[in-house]
mmCIF file with all atom_site columns, C-alpha atoms in Angstrom:
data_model
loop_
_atom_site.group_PDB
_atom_site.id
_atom_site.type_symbol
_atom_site.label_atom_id
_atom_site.label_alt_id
_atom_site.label_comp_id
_atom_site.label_asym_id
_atom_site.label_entity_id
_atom_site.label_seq_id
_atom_site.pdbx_PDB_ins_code
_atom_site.Cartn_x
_atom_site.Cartn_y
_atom_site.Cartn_z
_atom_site.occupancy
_atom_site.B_iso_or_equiv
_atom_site.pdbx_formal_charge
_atom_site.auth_seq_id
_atom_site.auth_comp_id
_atom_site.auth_asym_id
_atom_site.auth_atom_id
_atom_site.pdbx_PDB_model_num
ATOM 1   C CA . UNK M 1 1   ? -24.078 24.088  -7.561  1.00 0.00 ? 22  UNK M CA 1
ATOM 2   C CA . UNK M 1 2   ? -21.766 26.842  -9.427  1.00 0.00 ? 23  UNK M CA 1
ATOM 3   C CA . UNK M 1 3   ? -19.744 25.899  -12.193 1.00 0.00 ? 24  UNK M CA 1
ATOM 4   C CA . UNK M 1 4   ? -16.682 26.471  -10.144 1.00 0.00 ? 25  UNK M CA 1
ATOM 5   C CA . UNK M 1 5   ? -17.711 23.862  -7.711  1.00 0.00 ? 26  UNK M CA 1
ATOM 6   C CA . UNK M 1 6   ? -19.213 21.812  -10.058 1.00 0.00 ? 27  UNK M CA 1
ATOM 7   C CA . UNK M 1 7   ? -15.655 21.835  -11.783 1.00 0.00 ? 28  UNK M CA 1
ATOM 8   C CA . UNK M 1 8   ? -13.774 21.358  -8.177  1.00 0.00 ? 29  UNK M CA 1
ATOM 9   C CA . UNK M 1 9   ? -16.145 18.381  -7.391  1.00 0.00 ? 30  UNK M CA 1
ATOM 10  C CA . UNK M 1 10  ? -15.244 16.570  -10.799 1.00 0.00 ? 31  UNK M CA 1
ATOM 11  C CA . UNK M 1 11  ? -11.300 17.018  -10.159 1.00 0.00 ? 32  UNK M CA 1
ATOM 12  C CA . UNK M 1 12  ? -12.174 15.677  -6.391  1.00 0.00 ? 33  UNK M CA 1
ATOM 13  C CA . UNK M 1 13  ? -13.440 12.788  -8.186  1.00 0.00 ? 34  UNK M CA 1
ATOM 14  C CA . UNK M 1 14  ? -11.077 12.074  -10.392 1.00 0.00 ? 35  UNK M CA 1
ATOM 15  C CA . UNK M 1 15  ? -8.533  12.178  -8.150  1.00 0.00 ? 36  UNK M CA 1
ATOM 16  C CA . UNK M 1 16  ? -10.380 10.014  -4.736  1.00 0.00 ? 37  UNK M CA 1
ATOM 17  C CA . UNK M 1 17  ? -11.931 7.235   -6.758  1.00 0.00 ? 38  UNK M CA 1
ATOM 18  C CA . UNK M 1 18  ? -8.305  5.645   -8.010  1.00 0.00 ? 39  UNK M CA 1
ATOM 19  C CA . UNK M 1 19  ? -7.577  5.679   -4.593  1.00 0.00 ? 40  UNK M CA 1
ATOM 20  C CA . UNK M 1 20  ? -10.384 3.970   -2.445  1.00 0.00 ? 41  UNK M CA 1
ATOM 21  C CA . UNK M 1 21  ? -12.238 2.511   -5.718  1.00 0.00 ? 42  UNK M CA 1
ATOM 22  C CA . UNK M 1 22  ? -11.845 -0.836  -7.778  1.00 0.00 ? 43  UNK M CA 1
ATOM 23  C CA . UNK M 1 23  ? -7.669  -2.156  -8.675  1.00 0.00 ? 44  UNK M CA 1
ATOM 24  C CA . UNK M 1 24  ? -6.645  -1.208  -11.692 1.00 0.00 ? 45  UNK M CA 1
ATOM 25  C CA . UNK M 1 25  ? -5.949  -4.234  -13.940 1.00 0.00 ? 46  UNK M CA 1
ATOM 26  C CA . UNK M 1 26  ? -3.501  -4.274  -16.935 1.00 0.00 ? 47  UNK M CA 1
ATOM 27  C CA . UNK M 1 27  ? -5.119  -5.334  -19.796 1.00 0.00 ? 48  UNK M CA 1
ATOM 28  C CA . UNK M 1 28  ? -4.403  -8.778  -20.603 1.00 0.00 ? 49  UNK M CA 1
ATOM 29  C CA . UNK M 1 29  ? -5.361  -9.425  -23.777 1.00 0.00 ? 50  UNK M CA 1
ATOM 30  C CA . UNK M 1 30  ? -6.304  -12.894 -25.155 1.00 0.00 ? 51  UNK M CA 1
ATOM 31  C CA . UNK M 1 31  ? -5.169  -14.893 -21.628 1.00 0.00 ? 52  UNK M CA 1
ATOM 32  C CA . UNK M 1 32  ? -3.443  -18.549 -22.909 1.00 0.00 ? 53  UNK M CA 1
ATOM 33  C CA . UNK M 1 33  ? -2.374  -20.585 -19.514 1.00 0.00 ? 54  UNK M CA 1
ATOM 34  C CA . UNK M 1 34  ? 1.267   -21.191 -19.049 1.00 0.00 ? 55  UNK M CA 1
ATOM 35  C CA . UNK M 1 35  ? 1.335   -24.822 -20.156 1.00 0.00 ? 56  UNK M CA 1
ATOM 36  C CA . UNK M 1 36  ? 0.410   -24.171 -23.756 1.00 0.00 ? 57  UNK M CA 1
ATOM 37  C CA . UNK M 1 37  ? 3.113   -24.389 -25.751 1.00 0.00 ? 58  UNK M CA 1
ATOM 38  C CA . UNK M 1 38  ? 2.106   -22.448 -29.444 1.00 0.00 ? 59  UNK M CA 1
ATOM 39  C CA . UNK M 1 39  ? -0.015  -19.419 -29.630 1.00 0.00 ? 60  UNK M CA 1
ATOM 40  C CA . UNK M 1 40  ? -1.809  -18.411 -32.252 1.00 0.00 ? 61  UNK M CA 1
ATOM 41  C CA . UNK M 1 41  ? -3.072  -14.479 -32.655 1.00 0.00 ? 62  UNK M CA 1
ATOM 42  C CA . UNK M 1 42  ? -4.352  -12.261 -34.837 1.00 0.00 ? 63  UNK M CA 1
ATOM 43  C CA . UNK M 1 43  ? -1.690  -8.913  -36.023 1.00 0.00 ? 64  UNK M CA 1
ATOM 44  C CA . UNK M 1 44  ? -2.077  -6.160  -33.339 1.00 0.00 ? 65  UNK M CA 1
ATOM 45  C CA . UNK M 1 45  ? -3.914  -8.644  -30.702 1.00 0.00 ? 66  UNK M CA 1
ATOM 46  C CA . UNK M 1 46  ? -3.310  -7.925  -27.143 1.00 0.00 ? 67  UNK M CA 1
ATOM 47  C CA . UNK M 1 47  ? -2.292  -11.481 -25.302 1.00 0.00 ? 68  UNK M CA 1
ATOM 48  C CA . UNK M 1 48  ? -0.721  -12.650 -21.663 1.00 0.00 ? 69  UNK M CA 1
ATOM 49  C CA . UNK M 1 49  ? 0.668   -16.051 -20.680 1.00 0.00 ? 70  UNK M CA 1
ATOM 50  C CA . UNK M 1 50  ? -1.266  -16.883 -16.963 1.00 0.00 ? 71  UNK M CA 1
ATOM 51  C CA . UNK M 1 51  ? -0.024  -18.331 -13.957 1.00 0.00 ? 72  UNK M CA 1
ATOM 52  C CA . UNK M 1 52  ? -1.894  -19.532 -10.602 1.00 0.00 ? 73  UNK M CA 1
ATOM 53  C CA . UNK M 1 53  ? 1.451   -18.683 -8.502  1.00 0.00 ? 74  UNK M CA 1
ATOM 54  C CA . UNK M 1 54  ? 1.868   -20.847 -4.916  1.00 0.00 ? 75  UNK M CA 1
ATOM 55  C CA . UNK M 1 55  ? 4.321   -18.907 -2.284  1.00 0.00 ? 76  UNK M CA 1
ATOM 56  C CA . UNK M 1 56  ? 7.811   -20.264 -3.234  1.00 0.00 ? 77  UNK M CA 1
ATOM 57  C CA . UNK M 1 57  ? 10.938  -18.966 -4.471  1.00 0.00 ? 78  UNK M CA 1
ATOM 58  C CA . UNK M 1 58  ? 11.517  -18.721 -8.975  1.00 0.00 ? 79  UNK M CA 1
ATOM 59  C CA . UNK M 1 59  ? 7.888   -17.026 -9.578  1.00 0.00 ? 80  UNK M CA 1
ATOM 60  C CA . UNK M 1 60  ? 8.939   -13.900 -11.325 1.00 0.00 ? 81  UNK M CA 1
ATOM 61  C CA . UNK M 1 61  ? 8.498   -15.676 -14.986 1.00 0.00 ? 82  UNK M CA 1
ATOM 62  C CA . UNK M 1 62  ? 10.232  -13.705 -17.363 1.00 0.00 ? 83  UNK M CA 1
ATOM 63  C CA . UNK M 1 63  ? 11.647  -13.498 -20.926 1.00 0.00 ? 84  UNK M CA 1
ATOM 64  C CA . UNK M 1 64  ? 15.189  -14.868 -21.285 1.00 0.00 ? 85  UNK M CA 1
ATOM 65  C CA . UNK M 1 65  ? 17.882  -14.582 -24.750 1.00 0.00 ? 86  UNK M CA 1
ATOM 66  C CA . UNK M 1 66  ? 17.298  -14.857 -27.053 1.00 0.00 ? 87  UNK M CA 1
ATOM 67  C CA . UNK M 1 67  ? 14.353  -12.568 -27.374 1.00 0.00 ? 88  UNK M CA 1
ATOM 68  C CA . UNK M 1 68  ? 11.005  -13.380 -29.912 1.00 0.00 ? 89  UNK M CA 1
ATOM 69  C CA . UNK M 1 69  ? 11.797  -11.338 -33.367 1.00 0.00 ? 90  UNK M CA 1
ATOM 70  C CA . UNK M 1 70  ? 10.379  -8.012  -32.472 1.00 0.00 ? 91  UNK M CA 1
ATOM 71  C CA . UNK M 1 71  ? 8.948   -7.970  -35.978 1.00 0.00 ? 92  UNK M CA 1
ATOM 72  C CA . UNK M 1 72  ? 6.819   -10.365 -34.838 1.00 0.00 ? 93  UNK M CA 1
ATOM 73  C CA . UNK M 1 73  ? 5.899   -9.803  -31.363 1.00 0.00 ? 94  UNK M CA 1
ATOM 74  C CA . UNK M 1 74  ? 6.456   -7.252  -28.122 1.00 0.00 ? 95  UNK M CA 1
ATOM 75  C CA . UNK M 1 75  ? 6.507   -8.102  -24.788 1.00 0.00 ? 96  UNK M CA 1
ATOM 76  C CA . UNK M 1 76  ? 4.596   -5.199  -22.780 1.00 0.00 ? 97  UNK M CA 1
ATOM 77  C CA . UNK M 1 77  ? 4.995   -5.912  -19.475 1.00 0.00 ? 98  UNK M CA 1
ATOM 78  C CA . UNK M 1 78  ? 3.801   -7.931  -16.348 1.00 0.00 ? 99  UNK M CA 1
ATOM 79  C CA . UNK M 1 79  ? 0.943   -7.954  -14.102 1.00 0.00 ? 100 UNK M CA 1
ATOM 80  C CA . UNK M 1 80  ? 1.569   -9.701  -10.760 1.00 0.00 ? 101 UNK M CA 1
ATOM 81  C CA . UNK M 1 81  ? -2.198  -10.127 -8.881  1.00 0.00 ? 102 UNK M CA 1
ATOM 82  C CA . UNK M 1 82  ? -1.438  -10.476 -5.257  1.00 0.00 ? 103 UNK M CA 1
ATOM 83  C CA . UNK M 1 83  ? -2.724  -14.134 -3.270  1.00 0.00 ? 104 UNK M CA 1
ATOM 84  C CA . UNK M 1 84  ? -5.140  -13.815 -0.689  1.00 0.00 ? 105 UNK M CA 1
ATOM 85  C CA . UNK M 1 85  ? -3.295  -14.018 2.431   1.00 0.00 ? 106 UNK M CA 1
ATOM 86  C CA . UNK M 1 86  ? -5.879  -15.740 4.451   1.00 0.00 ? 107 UNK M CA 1
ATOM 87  C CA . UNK M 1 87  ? -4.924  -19.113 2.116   1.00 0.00 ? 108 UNK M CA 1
ATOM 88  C CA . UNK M 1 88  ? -1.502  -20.779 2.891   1.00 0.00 ? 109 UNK M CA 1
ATOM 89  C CA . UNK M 1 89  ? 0.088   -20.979 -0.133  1.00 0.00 ? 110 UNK M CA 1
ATOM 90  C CA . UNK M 1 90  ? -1.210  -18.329 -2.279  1.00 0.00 ? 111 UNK M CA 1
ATOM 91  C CA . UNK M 1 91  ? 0.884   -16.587 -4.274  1.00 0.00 ? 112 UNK M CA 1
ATOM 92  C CA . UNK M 1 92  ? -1.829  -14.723 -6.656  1.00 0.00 ? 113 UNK M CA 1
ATOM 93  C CA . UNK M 1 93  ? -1.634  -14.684 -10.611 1.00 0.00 ? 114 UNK M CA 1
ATOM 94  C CA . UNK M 1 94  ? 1.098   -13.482 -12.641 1.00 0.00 ? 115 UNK M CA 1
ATOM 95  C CA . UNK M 1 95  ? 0.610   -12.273 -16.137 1.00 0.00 ? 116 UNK M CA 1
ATOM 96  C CA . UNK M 1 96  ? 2.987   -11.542 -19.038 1.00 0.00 ? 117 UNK M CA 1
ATOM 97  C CA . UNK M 1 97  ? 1.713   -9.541  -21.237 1.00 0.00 ? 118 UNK M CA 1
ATOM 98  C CA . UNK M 1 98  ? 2.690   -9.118  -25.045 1.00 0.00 ? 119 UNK M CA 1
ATOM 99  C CA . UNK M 1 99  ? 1.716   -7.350  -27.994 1.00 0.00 ? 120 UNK M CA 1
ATOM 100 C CA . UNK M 1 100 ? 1.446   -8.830  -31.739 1.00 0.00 ? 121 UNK M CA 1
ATOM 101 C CA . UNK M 1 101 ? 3.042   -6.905  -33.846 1.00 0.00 ? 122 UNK M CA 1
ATOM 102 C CA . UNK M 1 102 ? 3.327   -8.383  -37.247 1.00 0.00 ? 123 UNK M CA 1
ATOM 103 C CA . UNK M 1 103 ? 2.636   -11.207 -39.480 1.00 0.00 ? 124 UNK M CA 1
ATOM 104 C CA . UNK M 1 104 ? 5.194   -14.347 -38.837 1.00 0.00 ? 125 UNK M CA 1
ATOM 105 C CA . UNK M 1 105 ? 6.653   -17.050 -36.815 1.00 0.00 ? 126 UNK M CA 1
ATOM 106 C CA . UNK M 1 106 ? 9.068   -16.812 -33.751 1.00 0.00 ? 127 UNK M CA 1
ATOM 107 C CA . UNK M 1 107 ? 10.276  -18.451 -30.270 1.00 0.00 ? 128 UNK M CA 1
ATOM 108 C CA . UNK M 1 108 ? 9.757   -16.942 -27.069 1.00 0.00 ? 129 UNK M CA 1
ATOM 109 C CA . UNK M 1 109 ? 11.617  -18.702 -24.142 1.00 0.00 ? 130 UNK M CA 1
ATOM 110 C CA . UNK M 1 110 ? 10.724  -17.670 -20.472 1.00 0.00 ? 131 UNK M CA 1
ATOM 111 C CA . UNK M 1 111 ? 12.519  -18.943 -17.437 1.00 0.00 ? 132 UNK M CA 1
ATOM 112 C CA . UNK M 1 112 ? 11.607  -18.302 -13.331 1.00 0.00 ? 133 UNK M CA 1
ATOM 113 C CA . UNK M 1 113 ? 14.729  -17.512 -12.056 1.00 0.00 ? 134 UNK M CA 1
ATOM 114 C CA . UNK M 1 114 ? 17.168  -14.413 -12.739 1.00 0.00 ? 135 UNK M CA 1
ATOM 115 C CA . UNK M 1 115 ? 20.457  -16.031 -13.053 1.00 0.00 ? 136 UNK M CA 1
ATOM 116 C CA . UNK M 1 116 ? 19.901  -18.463 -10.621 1.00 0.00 ? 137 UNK M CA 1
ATOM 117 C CA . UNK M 1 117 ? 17.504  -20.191 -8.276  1.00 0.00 ? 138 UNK M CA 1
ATOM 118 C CA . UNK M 1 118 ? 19.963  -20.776 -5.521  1.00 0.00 ? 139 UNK M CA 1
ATOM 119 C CA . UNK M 1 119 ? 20.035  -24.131 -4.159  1.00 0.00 ? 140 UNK M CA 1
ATOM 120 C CA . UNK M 1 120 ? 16.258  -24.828 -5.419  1.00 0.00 ? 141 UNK M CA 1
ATOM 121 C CA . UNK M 1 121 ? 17.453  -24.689 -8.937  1.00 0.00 ? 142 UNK M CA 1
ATOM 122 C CA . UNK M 1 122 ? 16.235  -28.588 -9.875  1.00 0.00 ? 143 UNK M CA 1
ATOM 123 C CA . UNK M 1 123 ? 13.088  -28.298 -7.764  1.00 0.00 ? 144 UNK M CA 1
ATOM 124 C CA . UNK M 1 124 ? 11.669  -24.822 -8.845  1.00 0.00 ? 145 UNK M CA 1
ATOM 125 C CA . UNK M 1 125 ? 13.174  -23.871 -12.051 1.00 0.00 ? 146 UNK M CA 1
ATOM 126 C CA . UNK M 1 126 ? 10.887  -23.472 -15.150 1.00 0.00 ? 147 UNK M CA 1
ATOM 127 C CA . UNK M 1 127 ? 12.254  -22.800 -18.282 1.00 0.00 ? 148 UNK M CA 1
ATOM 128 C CA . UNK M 1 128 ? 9.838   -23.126 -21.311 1.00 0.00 ? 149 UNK M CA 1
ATOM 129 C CA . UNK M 1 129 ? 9.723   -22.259 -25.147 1.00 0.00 ? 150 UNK M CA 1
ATOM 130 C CA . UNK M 1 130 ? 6.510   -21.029 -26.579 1.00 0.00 ? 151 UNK M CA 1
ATOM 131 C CA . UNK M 1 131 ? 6.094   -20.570 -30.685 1.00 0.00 ? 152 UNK M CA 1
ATOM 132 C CA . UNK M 1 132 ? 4.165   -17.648 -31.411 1.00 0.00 ? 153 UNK M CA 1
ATOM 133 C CA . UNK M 1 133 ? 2.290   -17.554 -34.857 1.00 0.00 ? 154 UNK M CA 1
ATOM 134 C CA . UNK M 1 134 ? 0.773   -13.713 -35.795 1.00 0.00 ? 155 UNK M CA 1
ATOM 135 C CA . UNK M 1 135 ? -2.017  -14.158 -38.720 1.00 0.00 ? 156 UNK M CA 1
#
């Protein structure tokens, strides 16, 4: 093979495996499950809160006001797994990922639903306070 083609076959690559190969997965970090309620990390640690998600409404977990002291911690984004379809009731993983950034104490409070759940706010809603300690 030529070093042009040898070059074209690398880009070719590159650019087909992303697209029939393995999902790309977010990094999640230390993974604590969504009922714990203080996490402990070290300064610059990667972490997620984890949720096993059934098919309902109030599943996009996110954080609400006021936010952790960014001093303290970041939140970096979220990684929603999809459910296998072939299982009633699946509604895959969801991950919220966060970043320690230094050395201290704060809140962080998530809840489910936007604004609102609708009219399944007493059955679904989740709303939960997590301390966060960064050594």
């Amino acid at each position: 093979m030529t070093g042009g083609r040898a070059v074209w076959a690398a880009v070719l690559l590159v650019l087909v495996v992303p697209v029939w190969g393995e999902e790309r997965r977010t990094n999640h970090g230390r993974v604590f499950p969504s009922d714990v309620r203080e996490i402990s990390v070290r300064r610059g640690q990667v972490f997620s809160l984890h949720w096993k998600l059934a098919v309902q409404p109030g599943t996009e977990h996110r954080p609400v006001n006021p936010p952790p002291d960014p001093a303290v911690v970041a939140f970096t984004g979220t990684d929603r797994v999809r459910g296998d379809p072939s299982y009633l009731g699946d509604g895959g993983e969801l991950y919220l990922v966060f970043r320690a950034v230094g050395p201290g104490t704060t809140e962080l409070t998530l809840d489910n639903c936007r604004e609102s759940c609708g009219r399944f706010d007493e059955e679904y809603r989740e709303r939960r306070t997590y301390r966060i300690v960064v050594r």
